[in-house]
Amino acid sequence: MRALPLLAAVRTGFAGHTSARWGLLTCAVLCSVSFALVLLNDTVRVLFKWLIDPVFHTTSSAATLQILAAGAIASGLLALPRGRNAEGSPTRDRSLAVILIGTLVFGHAIVLAMHVRYASAIGIPSTLHGYHWLGEQNTYSFLLHTHVGKALLAVLDPWIAALPGNYDTGLALSQRTPGAFALSVGAALLASCIAAFALLPGIATRYRDDWALIWAYFFAALNCIKTIVDGGPLTYRFLPSFLVLLLLCAARDAGHLRQLLRKFTGPCIALLAAYLALWWRVGGEDYGSAFNATLILVSALAVPVLLRWKPPRAARRHVRTVAVTALLIHAGAIYSVEAMHGTGMLLHPLPSGYRVSVLDLREPRVLVSRPVPVGTLPLDLYRYYGDDPLKPSRVFIWNENEMPQSALIAGVSYLDAGANGGRIPISSPTRVSELWRAGDGTHAILAFRADESRVPPYFSDTASALSNNNYHVHLHLAAAVLRSAGLTEFVLLPLLDRQHVERYAGRPLAANPLD
């Protein structure tokens, strides 16, 4: 019985096999159809976010669309006949590899330098999470996950706004970064994309159409390209992907790759350990999520390669089996948690005790606050009130039995020329008090206290997609309160522990608000 085209592509390789080419073309069509469905159907958006987010971080649908588009292009390229020169052109491939690695290094270097410059220019610590607001637009940035590269996307904001859902286009930061920076990021992004796709057929030829190594190249390159605008060189996705990409581009063939792996596996592990130590030192409370994300990214890159590896010695086969099993168990646990409490929770019927509140961010005030009927899907509630289920800005959904929480303590850096305070509307479900102000009046520490009869606590008893959504809606509400007091441009920095407060203030405070 003849194998299905997709199975033939996996089992026998790509070049020279008609059935394999049909399989690749089928994959390209499936990616294209999925791309359209993500744009048209919210349930599909949620399902793809659950599938893709653990290995290719996405808070909206942007990364989903990116990986589907890249998958369609890559499948189409691999399905094309490679001509008479089946061995490819080593000189051409080396040139493309140099361009790819060079533009990735250049793009990430200028993004990191710009983040440090941006934070210094507005007087905030680069190691704190900051939400830069300009009117109703905001862009998040942090040393270990910077979004300053998104300033490039600001010119596309009118078109991106037409897509379903909410997206961070970098518009709020665009006025704080030079035009030459956006052009440089754009050039690096475009050149690396062209080089990565142009090199793909050569990689397939070099590794004799080994699907696992082709996947590792594709996924590593895509992660590295994405982090130019979303994450920077210190985000957890970049270093593992870049190391894999370097090894695949440097090796002449599979045999040479094995030699490089034997030589450089130890140094690569040491680099990853040093990077995770940096996260531990700087990231603080985010360390657990960064560690899990790094491990599942390594799983996505390594498991296919390990499955294809056929070591001659029994001891090495046992090591491979243990490694694959451990990585798959970890990935399975992550996906199970995501299905129950993460993105998948949006598709679970709600039990009794839940409440929904809808905000008007222009005043701000609560428009609707009512109990949720048992069995209602969170996705349906977000859609009913016209909000994005993946990145909501004005709809709270929470369990009324959650314990009340303390205030949200946040640093606020005022970037407006003359407005740094004013009267908060009485209708606001949030009260604001000032705990500290810098001598020049440009920086303050504020306490936001919510009316928890109408909106949820700032921090939930249990982590879930809904509690994460609610936290970010609270940030939108806090920003709306500040806008109602006369502010237009400011940076909001949640201060979650004593170290955050002292880092923001630049010195220990006599009365730390988190003590």
PDB file of C-alpha atoms in Angstrom, residues 106-379:
ATOM      1  CA  PHE A 106      23.526  43.202  14.162  1.00  0.00           C
ATOM      2  CA  GLY A 107      19.754  43.376  14.681  1.00  0.00           C
ATOM      3  CA  HIS A 108      19.870  42.039  18.226  1.00  0.00           C
ATOM      4  CA  ALA A 109      22.846  44.209  19.187  1.00  0.00           C
ATOM      5  CA  ILE A 110      21.163  47.464  18.162  1.00  0.00           C
ATOM      6  CA  VAL A 111      17.912  46.421  19.865  1.00  0.00           C
ATOM      7  CA  LEU A 112      19.705  45.761  23.160  1.00  0.00           C
ATOM      8  CA  ALA A 113      21.658  49.019  22.892  1.00  0.00           C
ATOM      9  CA  MET A 114      18.468  50.954  22.101  1.00  0.00           C
ATOM     10  CA  HIS A 115      16.620  49.464  25.073  1.00  0.00           C
ATOM     11  CA  VAL A 116      19.391  50.576  27.438  1.00  0.00           C
ATOM     12  CA  ARG A 117      19.480  54.020  25.794  1.00  0.00           C
ATOM     13  CA  TYR A 118      15.680  54.373  25.932  1.00  0.00           C
ATOM     14  CA  ALA A 119      15.508  53.442  29.625  1.00  0.00           C
ATOM     15  CA  SER A 120      18.352  55.822  30.456  1.00  0.00           C
ATOM     16  CA  ALA A 121      16.792  58.688  28.485  1.00  0.00           C
ATOM     17  CA  ILE A 122      13.494  58.565  30.374  1.00  0.00           C
ATOM     18  CA  GLY A 123      15.136  57.765  33.707  1.00  0.00           C
ATOM     19  CA  ILE A 124      13.818  54.285  34.495  1.00  0.00           C
ATOM     20  CA  PRO A 125      15.759  51.119  35.412  1.00  0.00           C
ATOM     21  CA  SER A 126      16.135  48.925  32.327  1.00  0.00           C
ATOM     22  CA  THR A 127      15.678  45.827  34.506  1.00  0.00           C
ATOM     23  CA  LEU A 128      12.092  46.644  35.525  1.00  0.00           C
ATOM     24  CA  HIS A 129       8.992  45.726  33.545  1.00  0.00           C
ATOM     25  CA  GLY A 130       7.661  48.908  31.988  1.00  0.00           C
ATOM     26  CA  TYR A 131       4.456  49.665  30.080  1.00  0.00           C
ATOM     27  CA  HIS A 132       4.980  52.800  27.990  1.00  0.00           C
ATOM     28  CA  TRP A 133       1.657  54.525  27.344  1.00  0.00           C
ATOM     29  CA  LEU A 134       0.954  57.101  24.657  1.00  0.00           C
ATOM     30  CA  GLY A 135      -2.742  57.857  24.761  1.00  0.00           C
ATOM     31  CA  GLU A 136      -4.533  54.505  24.629  1.00  0.00           C
ATOM     32  CA  GLN A 137      -1.582  52.711  23.017  1.00  0.00           C
ATOM     33  CA  ASN A 138       0.985  50.872  25.097  1.00  0.00           C
ATOM     34  CA  THR A 139       4.189  48.916  24.506  1.00  0.00           C
ATOM     35  CA  TYR A 140       5.830  46.651  27.053  1.00  0.00           C
ATOM     36  CA  SER A 141       9.600  46.516  27.466  1.00  0.00           C
ATOM     37  CA  PHE A 142      12.100  44.943  29.855  1.00  0.00           C
ATOM     38  CA  LEU A 143      15.817  44.218  29.603  1.00  0.00           C
ATOM     39  CA  LEU A 144      15.235  40.449  29.365  1.00  0.00           C
ATOM     40  CA  HIS A 145      12.320  40.829  26.958  1.00  0.00           C
ATOM     41  CA  THR A 146      12.490  44.147  25.157  1.00  0.00           C
ATOM     42  CA  HIS A 147       9.969  45.424  22.637  1.00  0.00           C
ATOM     43  CA  VAL A 148      11.858  48.486  21.424  1.00  0.00           C
ATOM     44  CA  GLY A 149      12.359  46.679  18.109  1.00  0.00           C
ATOM     45  CA  LYS A 150       8.605  46.942  17.588  1.00  0.00           C
ATOM     46  CA  ALA A 151       9.068  50.622  16.810  1.00  0.00           C
ATOM     47  CA  LEU A 152       9.589  49.290  13.283  1.00  0.00           C
ATOM     48  CA  LEU A 153       5.973  48.083  13.221  1.00  0.00           C
ATOM     49  CA  ALA A 154       4.499  51.471  14.119  1.00  0.00           C
ATOM     50  CA  VAL A 155       4.273  52.467  10.452  1.00  0.00           C
ATOM     51  CA  LEU A 156       2.069  49.405   9.903  1.00  0.00           C
ATOM     52  CA  ASP A 157      -0.281  50.222  12.788  1.00  0.00           C
ATOM     53  CA  PRO A 158      -3.285  51.274  10.624  1.00  0.00           C
ATOM     54  CA  TRP A 159      -3.174  47.956   8.753  1.00  0.00           C
ATOM     55  CA  ILE A 160      -2.471  45.836  11.840  1.00  0.00           C
ATOM     56  CA  ALA A 161      -5.382  47.521  13.632  1.00  0.00           C
ATOM     57  CA  ALA A 162      -7.704  46.134  10.958  1.00  0.00           C
ATOM     58  CA  LEU A 163      -6.855  42.556  11.996  1.00  0.00           C
ATOM     59  CA  PRO A 164      -9.025  40.778  14.598  1.00  0.00           C
ATOM     60  CA  GLY A 165      -7.631  41.122  18.117  1.00  0.00           C
ATOM     61  CA  ASN A 166      -5.301  43.510  19.916  1.00  0.00           C
ATOM     62  CA  TYR A 167      -1.620  43.797  18.955  1.00  0.00           C
ATOM     63  CA  ASP A 168       1.396  45.598  20.370  1.00  0.00           C
ATOM     64  CA  THR A 169       2.743  47.470  17.342  1.00  0.00           C
ATOM     65  CA  GLY A 170       5.327  49.554  19.169  1.00  0.00           C
ATOM     66  CA  LEU A 171       3.454  52.764  18.384  1.00  0.00           C
ATOM     67  CA  ALA A 172       3.839  54.087  21.932  1.00  0.00           C
ATOM     68  CA  LEU A 173       7.639  53.742  21.726  1.00  0.00           C
ATOM     69  CA  SER A 174       8.085  54.943  18.163  1.00  0.00           C
ATOM     70  CA  GLN A 175       8.453  58.606  19.166  1.00  0.00           C
ATOM     71  CA  ARG A 176      11.177  57.690  21.665  1.00  0.00           C
ATOM     72  CA  THR A 177      13.417  55.890  19.161  1.00  0.00           C
ATOM     73  CA  PRO A 178      15.285  57.505  16.222  1.00  0.00           C
ATOM     74  CA  GLY A 179      14.006  56.892  12.715  1.00  0.00           C
ATOM     75  CA  ALA A 180      17.397  55.475  11.756  1.00  0.00           C
ATOM     76  CA  PHE A 181      16.946  52.795  14.418  1.00  0.00           C
ATOM     77  CA  ALA A 182      13.648  51.606  12.927  1.00  0.00           C
ATOM     78  CA  LEU A 183      15.220  51.542   9.454  1.00  0.00           C
ATOM     79  CA  SER A 184      18.185  49.544  10.760  1.00  0.00           C
ATOM     80  CA  VAL A 185      15.917  47.046  12.501  1.00  0.00           C
ATOM     81  CA  GLY A 186      13.839  46.760   9.336  1.00  0.00           C
ATOM     82  CA  ALA A 187      16.932  46.123   7.224  1.00  0.00           C
ATOM     83  CA  ALA A 188      18.199  43.454   9.634  1.00  0.00           C
ATOM     84  CA  LEU A 189      14.782  41.800   9.778  1.00  0.00           C
ATOM     85  CA  LEU A 190      14.330  41.767   5.996  1.00  0.00           C
ATOM     86  CA  ALA A 191      17.871  40.579   5.247  1.00  0.00           C
ATOM     87  CA  SER A 192      17.710  37.795   7.832  1.00  0.00           C
ATOM     88  CA  CYS A 193      14.330  36.608   6.505  1.00  0.00           C
ATOM     89  CA  ILE A 194      15.566  36.501   2.903  1.00  0.00           C
ATOM     90  CA  ALA A 195      18.816  34.775   3.884  1.00  0.00           C
ATOM     91  CA  ALA A 196      17.042  32.208   6.083  1.00  0.00           C
ATOM     92  CA  PHE A 197      14.584  31.148   3.387  1.00  0.00           C
ATOM     93  CA  ALA A 198      17.197  31.263   0.615  1.00  0.00           C
ATOM     94  CA  LEU A 199      19.478  28.997   2.656  1.00  0.00           C
ATOM     95  CA  LEU A 200      16.726  26.484   3.476  1.00  0.00           C
ATOM     96  CA  PRO A 201      17.056  24.333   0.296  1.00  0.00           C
ATOM     97  CA  GLY A 202      20.832  24.266   0.801  1.00  0.00           C
ATOM     98  CA  ILE A 203      20.375  23.076   4.394  1.00  0.00           C
ATOM     99  CA  ALA A 204      18.036  20.337   3.154  1.00  0.00           C
ATOM    100  CA  THR A 205      20.611  19.227   0.585  1.00  0.00           C
ATOM    101  CA  ARG A 206      23.508  19.448   3.057  1.00  0.00           C
ATOM    102  CA  TYR A 207      21.756  17.155   5.523  1.00  0.00           C
ATOM    103  CA  ARG A 208      20.319  14.753   2.915  1.00  0.00           C
ATOM    104  CA  ASP A 209      16.752  15.862   3.540  1.00  0.00           C
ATOM    105  CA  ASP A 210      16.839  14.813   7.197  1.00  0.00           C
ATOM    106  CA  TRP A 211      13.496  16.179   8.358  1.00  0.00           C
ATOM    107  CA  ALA A 212      14.625  16.572  11.990  1.00  0.00           C
ATOM    108  CA  LEU A 213      17.607  18.772  11.105  1.00  0.00           C
ATOM    109  CA  ILE A 214      15.539  20.777   8.615  1.00  0.00           C
ATOM    110  CA  TRP A 215      12.960  21.349  11.347  1.00  0.00           C
ATOM    111  CA  ALA A 216      15.687  22.402  13.812  1.00  0.00           C
ATOM    112  CA  TYR A 217      17.064  24.920  11.294  1.00  0.00           C
ATOM    113  CA  PHE A 218      13.635  26.292  10.396  1.00  0.00           C
ATOM    114  CA  PHE A 219      12.456  26.636  13.982  1.00  0.00           C
ATOM    115  CA  ALA A 220      15.739  28.072  15.279  1.00  0.00           C
ATOM    116  CA  ALA A 221      15.956  30.623  12.455  1.00  0.00           C
ATOM    117  CA  LEU A 222      12.333  31.657  12.920  1.00  0.00           C
ATOM    118  CA  ASN A 223      12.813  32.190  16.656  1.00  0.00           C
ATOM    119  CA  CYS A 224      15.953  34.266  16.090  1.00  0.00           C
ATOM    120  CA  ILE A 225      14.256  36.434  13.468  1.00  0.00           C
ATOM    121  CA  LYS A 226      11.223  36.993  15.682  1.00  0.00           C
ATOM    122  CA  THR A 227      13.272  38.090  18.680  1.00  0.00           C
ATOM    123  CA  ILE A 228      14.729  41.023  16.743  1.00  0.00           C
ATOM    124  CA  VAL A 229      11.393  42.789  17.229  1.00  0.00           C
ATOM    125  CA  ASP A 230       9.921  40.728  20.075  1.00  0.00           C
ATOM    126  CA  GLY A 231      12.281  39.956  22.928  1.00  0.00           C
ATOM    127  CA  GLY A 232      15.801  40.981  22.012  1.00  0.00           C
ATOM    128  CA  PRO A 233      18.971  38.948  22.581  1.00  0.00           C
ATOM    129  CA  LEU A 234      18.329  38.337  26.299  1.00  0.00           C
ATOM    130  CA  THR A 235      14.910  36.736  25.948  1.00  0.00           C
ATOM    131  CA  TYR A 236      14.813  33.020  26.729  1.00  0.00           C
ATOM    132  CA  ARG A 237      14.067  31.988  23.132  1.00  0.00           C
ATOM    133  CA  PHE A 238      17.102  33.568  21.520  1.00  0.00           C
ATOM    134  CA  LEU A 239      20.203  31.891  22.954  1.00  0.00           C
ATOM    135  CA  PRO A 240      19.161  28.212  22.513  1.00  0.00           C
ATOM    136  CA  SER A 241      17.888  28.941  19.007  1.00  0.00           C
ATOM    137  CA  PHE A 242      20.980  30.924  18.025  1.00  0.00           C
ATOM    138  CA  LEU A 243      23.357  28.194  19.237  1.00  0.00           C
ATOM    139  CA  VAL A 244      21.471  25.552  17.229  1.00  0.00           C
ATOM    140  CA  LEU A 245      21.452  27.809  14.173  1.00  0.00           C
ATOM    141  CA  LEU A 246      25.200  28.447  14.462  1.00  0.00           C
ATOM    142  CA  LEU A 247      25.996  24.725  14.597  1.00  0.00           C
ATOM    143  CA  LEU A 248      23.716  23.868  11.665  1.00  0.00           C
ATOM    144  CA  CYS A 249      25.164  26.658   9.516  1.00  0.00           C
ATOM    145  CA  ALA A 250      28.777  25.841  10.445  1.00  0.00           C
ATOM    146  CA  ALA A 251      28.635  22.094   9.760  1.00  0.00           C
ATOM    147  CA  ARG A 252      29.471  20.785   6.268  1.00  0.00           C
ATOM    148  CA  ASP A 253      27.244  17.704   6.597  1.00  0.00           C
ATOM    149  CA  ALA A 254      25.660  15.444   9.205  1.00  0.00           C
ATOM    150  CA  GLY A 255      28.983  13.810  10.079  1.00  0.00           C
ATOM    151  CA  HIS A 256      30.652  17.158  10.657  1.00  0.00           C
ATOM    152  CA  LEU A 257      27.645  18.262  12.716  1.00  0.00           C
ATOM    153  CA  ARG A 258      28.143  15.281  15.042  1.00  0.00           C
ATOM    154  CA  GLN A 259      31.780  16.298  15.488  1.00  0.00           C
ATOM    155  CA  LEU A 260      30.766  19.859  16.334  1.00  0.00           C
ATOM    156  CA  LEU A 261      28.171  18.620  18.803  1.00  0.00           C
ATOM    157  CA  ARG A 262      30.724  16.462  20.598  1.00  0.00           C
ATOM    158  CA  LYS A 263      33.048  19.471  20.799  1.00  0.00           C
ATOM    159  CA  PHE A 264      30.612  22.226  21.706  1.00  0.00           C
ATOM    160  CA  THR A 265      27.752  20.602  23.656  1.00  0.00           C
ATOM    161  CA  GLY A 266      29.517  21.304  26.963  1.00  0.00           C
ATOM    162  CA  PRO A 267      30.184  24.999  26.237  1.00  0.00           C
ATOM    163  CA  CYS A 268      26.597  25.425  24.972  1.00  0.00           C
ATOM    164  CA  ILE A 269      25.194  23.949  28.189  1.00  0.00           C
ATOM    165  CA  ALA A 270      27.484  26.240  30.200  1.00  0.00           C
ATOM    166  CA  LEU A 271      26.231  29.271  28.247  1.00  0.00           C
ATOM    167  CA  LEU A 272      22.601  28.297  28.891  1.00  0.00           C
ATOM    168  CA  ALA A 273      23.345  27.820  32.590  1.00  0.00           C
ATOM    169  CA  ALA A 274      24.977  31.263  32.731  1.00  0.00           C
ATOM    170  CA  TYR A 275      21.978  32.771  30.954  1.00  0.00           C
ATOM    171  CA  LEU A 276      19.523  31.178  33.401  1.00  0.00           C
ATOM    172  CA  ALA A 277      21.668  32.505  36.257  1.00  0.00           C
ATOM    173  CA  LEU A 278      21.263  35.983  34.733  1.00  0.00           C
ATOM    174  CA  TRP A 279      17.494  35.488  34.701  1.00  0.00           C
ATOM    175  CA  TRP A 280      17.644  34.395  38.338  1.00  0.00           C
ATOM    176  CA  ARG A 281      19.553  37.552  39.231  1.00  0.00           C
ATOM    177  CA  VAL A 282      17.578  40.068  37.172  1.00  0.00           C
ATOM    178  CA  GLY A 283      14.221  38.455  36.427  1.00  0.00           C
ATOM    179  CA  GLY A 284      13.363  37.493  39.999  1.00  0.00           C
ATOM    180  CA  GLU A 285       9.789  36.244  40.126  1.00  0.00           C
ATOM    181  CA  ASP A 286       9.830  35.447  36.393  1.00  0.00           C
ATOM    182  CA  TYR A 287      12.611  32.861  36.754  1.00  0.00           C
ATOM    183  CA  GLY A 288      10.294  29.842  36.940  1.00  0.00           C
ATOM    184  CA  SER A 289       8.465  30.726  33.741  1.00  0.00           C
ATOM    185  CA  ALA A 290      11.742  31.508  31.953  1.00  0.00           C
ATOM    186  CA  PHE A 291      13.256  28.173  33.020  1.00  0.00           C
ATOM    187  CA  ASN A 292      10.202  26.210  31.848  1.00  0.00           C
ATOM    188  CA  ALA A 293      10.042  28.155  28.595  1.00  0.00           C
ATOM    189  CA  THR A 294      13.741  27.545  27.914  1.00  0.00           C
ATOM    190  CA  LEU A 295      13.370  23.826  28.606  1.00  0.00           C
ATOM    191  CA  ILE A 296      10.343  23.376  26.354  1.00  0.00           C
ATOM    192  CA  LEU A 297      12.068  25.350  23.581  1.00  0.00           C
ATOM    193  CA  VAL A 298      15.064  23.018  23.891  1.00  0.00           C
ATOM    194  CA  SER A 299      12.596  20.112  23.696  1.00  0.00           C
ATOM    195  CA  ALA A 300      11.102  21.442  20.466  1.00  0.00           C
ATOM    196  CA  LEU A 301      14.575  21.740  18.946  1.00  0.00           C
ATOM    197  CA  ALA A 302      16.180  18.591  20.355  1.00  0.00           C
ATOM    198  CA  VAL A 303      13.511  15.870  20.509  1.00  0.00           C
ATOM    199  CA  PRO A 304      13.124  15.441  16.712  1.00  0.00           C
ATOM    200  CA  VAL A 305      16.914  15.268  16.341  1.00  0.00           C
ATOM    201  CA  LEU A 306      17.230  12.772  19.198  1.00  0.00           C
ATOM    202  CA  LEU A 307      14.516  10.600  17.675  1.00  0.00           C
ATOM    203  CA  ARG A 308      16.467  10.446  14.407  1.00  0.00           C
ATOM    204  CA  TRP A 309      19.782   9.786  16.150  1.00  0.00           C
ATOM    205  CA  LYS A 310      20.893   6.140  15.889  1.00  0.00           C
ATOM    206  CA  PRO A 311      23.844   5.756  18.280  1.00  0.00           C
ATOM    207  CA  PRO A 312      25.854   2.542  17.790  1.00  0.00           C
ATOM    208  CA  ARG A 313      26.476   1.982  21.498  1.00  0.00           C
ATOM    209  CA  ALA A 314      23.771   0.653  23.806  1.00  0.00           C
ATOM    210  CA  ALA A 315      24.713   3.081  26.578  1.00  0.00           C
ATOM    211  CA  ARG A 316      24.173   6.063  24.281  1.00  0.00           C
ATOM    212  CA  ARG A 317      20.849   4.637  23.134  1.00  0.00           C
ATOM    213  CA  HIS A 318      19.757   4.489  26.774  1.00  0.00           C
ATOM    214  CA  VAL A 319      20.859   8.098  27.280  1.00  0.00           C
ATOM    215  CA  ARG A 320      18.856   9.121  24.226  1.00  0.00           C
ATOM    216  CA  THR A 321      15.776   7.275  25.500  1.00  0.00           C
ATOM    217  CA  VAL A 322      16.004   8.884  28.937  1.00  0.00           C
ATOM    218  CA  ALA A 323      16.543  12.365  27.456  1.00  0.00           C
ATOM    219  CA  VAL A 324      13.636  12.090  25.019  1.00  0.00           C
ATOM    220  CA  THR A 325      11.341  10.676  27.700  1.00  0.00           C
ATOM    221  CA  ALA A 326      12.204  13.413  30.201  1.00  0.00           C
ATOM    222  CA  LEU A 327      11.746  16.202  27.655  1.00  0.00           C
ATOM    223  CA  LEU A 328       8.433  14.775  26.416  1.00  0.00           C
ATOM    224  CA  ILE A 329       7.110  14.357  29.969  1.00  0.00           C
ATOM    225  CA  HIS A 330       8.009  17.981  30.724  1.00  0.00           C
ATOM    226  CA  ALA A 331       6.395  19.199  27.492  1.00  0.00           C
ATOM    227  CA  GLY A 332       3.300  17.095  28.164  1.00  0.00           C
ATOM    228  CA  ALA A 333       2.979  18.576  31.639  1.00  0.00           C
ATOM    229  CA  ILE A 334       3.267  22.117  30.258  1.00  0.00           C
ATOM    230  CA  TYR A 335       0.623  21.479  27.601  1.00  0.00           C
ATOM    231  CA  SER A 336      -1.694  19.823  30.131  1.00  0.00           C
ATOM    232  CA  VAL A 337      -1.474  22.823  32.437  1.00  0.00           C
ATOM    233  CA  GLU A 338      -2.035  25.138  29.467  1.00  0.00           C
ATOM    234  CA  ALA A 339      -5.102  23.134  28.452  1.00  0.00           C
ATOM    235  CA  MET A 340      -6.660  23.271  31.923  1.00  0.00           C
ATOM    236  CA  HIS A 341      -5.534  26.610  33.344  1.00  0.00           C
ATOM    237  CA  GLY A 342      -3.811  28.398  30.478  1.00  0.00           C
ATOM    238  CA  THR A 343      -5.156  29.360  27.067  1.00  0.00           C
ATOM    239  CA  GLY A 344      -7.376  26.266  26.962  1.00  0.00           C
ATOM    240  CA  MET A 345      -9.339  27.629  29.922  1.00  0.00           C
ATOM    241  CA  LEU A 346     -11.021  30.064  27.535  1.00  0.00           C
ATOM    242  CA  LEU A 347     -12.880  27.080  26.061  1.00  0.00           C
ATOM    243  CA  HIS A 348     -13.907  25.501  29.404  1.00  0.00           C
ATOM    244  CA  PRO A 349     -17.450  26.142  30.738  1.00  0.00           C
ATOM    245  CA  LEU A 350     -17.316  28.246  33.897  1.00  0.00           C
ATOM    246  CA  PRO A 351     -18.643  26.813  37.183  1.00  0.00           C
ATOM    247  CA  SER A 352     -20.792  28.800  39.609  1.00  0.00           C
ATOM    248  CA  GLY A 353     -19.380  31.789  41.444  1.00  0.00           C
ATOM    249  CA  TYR A 354     -17.928  33.706  38.496  1.00  0.00           C
ATOM    250  CA  ARG A 355     -18.599  37.342  37.686  1.00  0.00           C
ATOM    251  CA  VAL A 356     -17.993  39.580  34.670  1.00  0.00           C
ATOM    252  CA  SER A 357     -17.366  43.322  34.736  1.00  0.00           C
ATOM    253  CA  VAL A 358     -17.032  45.550  31.685  1.00  0.00           C
ATOM    254  CA  LEU A 359     -15.171  48.864  31.780  1.00  0.00           C
ATOM    255  CA  ASP A 360     -15.539  52.149  29.998  1.00  0.00           C
ATOM    256  CA  LEU A 361     -11.913  53.267  29.826  1.00  0.00           C
ATOM    257  CA  ARG A 362     -12.713  56.781  28.670  1.00  0.00           C
ATOM    258  CA  GLU A 363     -14.106  58.013  32.018  1.00  0.00           C
ATOM    259  CA  PRO A 364     -13.190  55.386  33.524  1.00  0.00           C
ATOM    260  CA  ARG A 365     -16.097  53.508  35.098  1.00  0.00           C
ATOM    261  CA  VAL A 366     -17.754  50.092  35.313  1.00  0.00           C
ATOM    262  CA  LEU A 367     -20.476  49.712  32.693  1.00  0.00           C
ATOM    263  CA  VAL A 368     -21.613  46.178  33.557  1.00  0.00           C
ATOM    264  CA  SER A 369     -21.029  43.949  36.576  1.00  0.00           C
ATOM    265  CA  ARG A 370     -23.083  40.781  36.861  1.00  0.00           C
ATOM    266  CA  PRO A 371     -22.861  37.079  37.749  1.00  0.00           C
ATOM    267  CA  VAL A 372     -21.941  34.682  34.949  1.00  0.00           C
ATOM    268  CA  PRO A 373     -24.441  31.887  34.202  1.00  0.00           C
ATOM    269  CA  VAL A 374     -23.028  28.425  34.928  1.00  0.00           C
ATOM    270  CA  GLY A 375     -21.625  26.774  31.792  1.00  0.00           C
ATOM    271  CA  THR A 376     -20.740  29.998  29.955  1.00  0.00           C
ATOM    272  CA  LEU A 377     -17.486  29.910  27.995  1.00  0.00           C
ATOM    273  CA  PRO A 378     -15.038  32.739  28.805  1.00  0.00           C
ATOM    274  CA  LEU A 379     -14.418  33.037  25.056  1.00  0.00           C
TER     275      LEU A 379
END
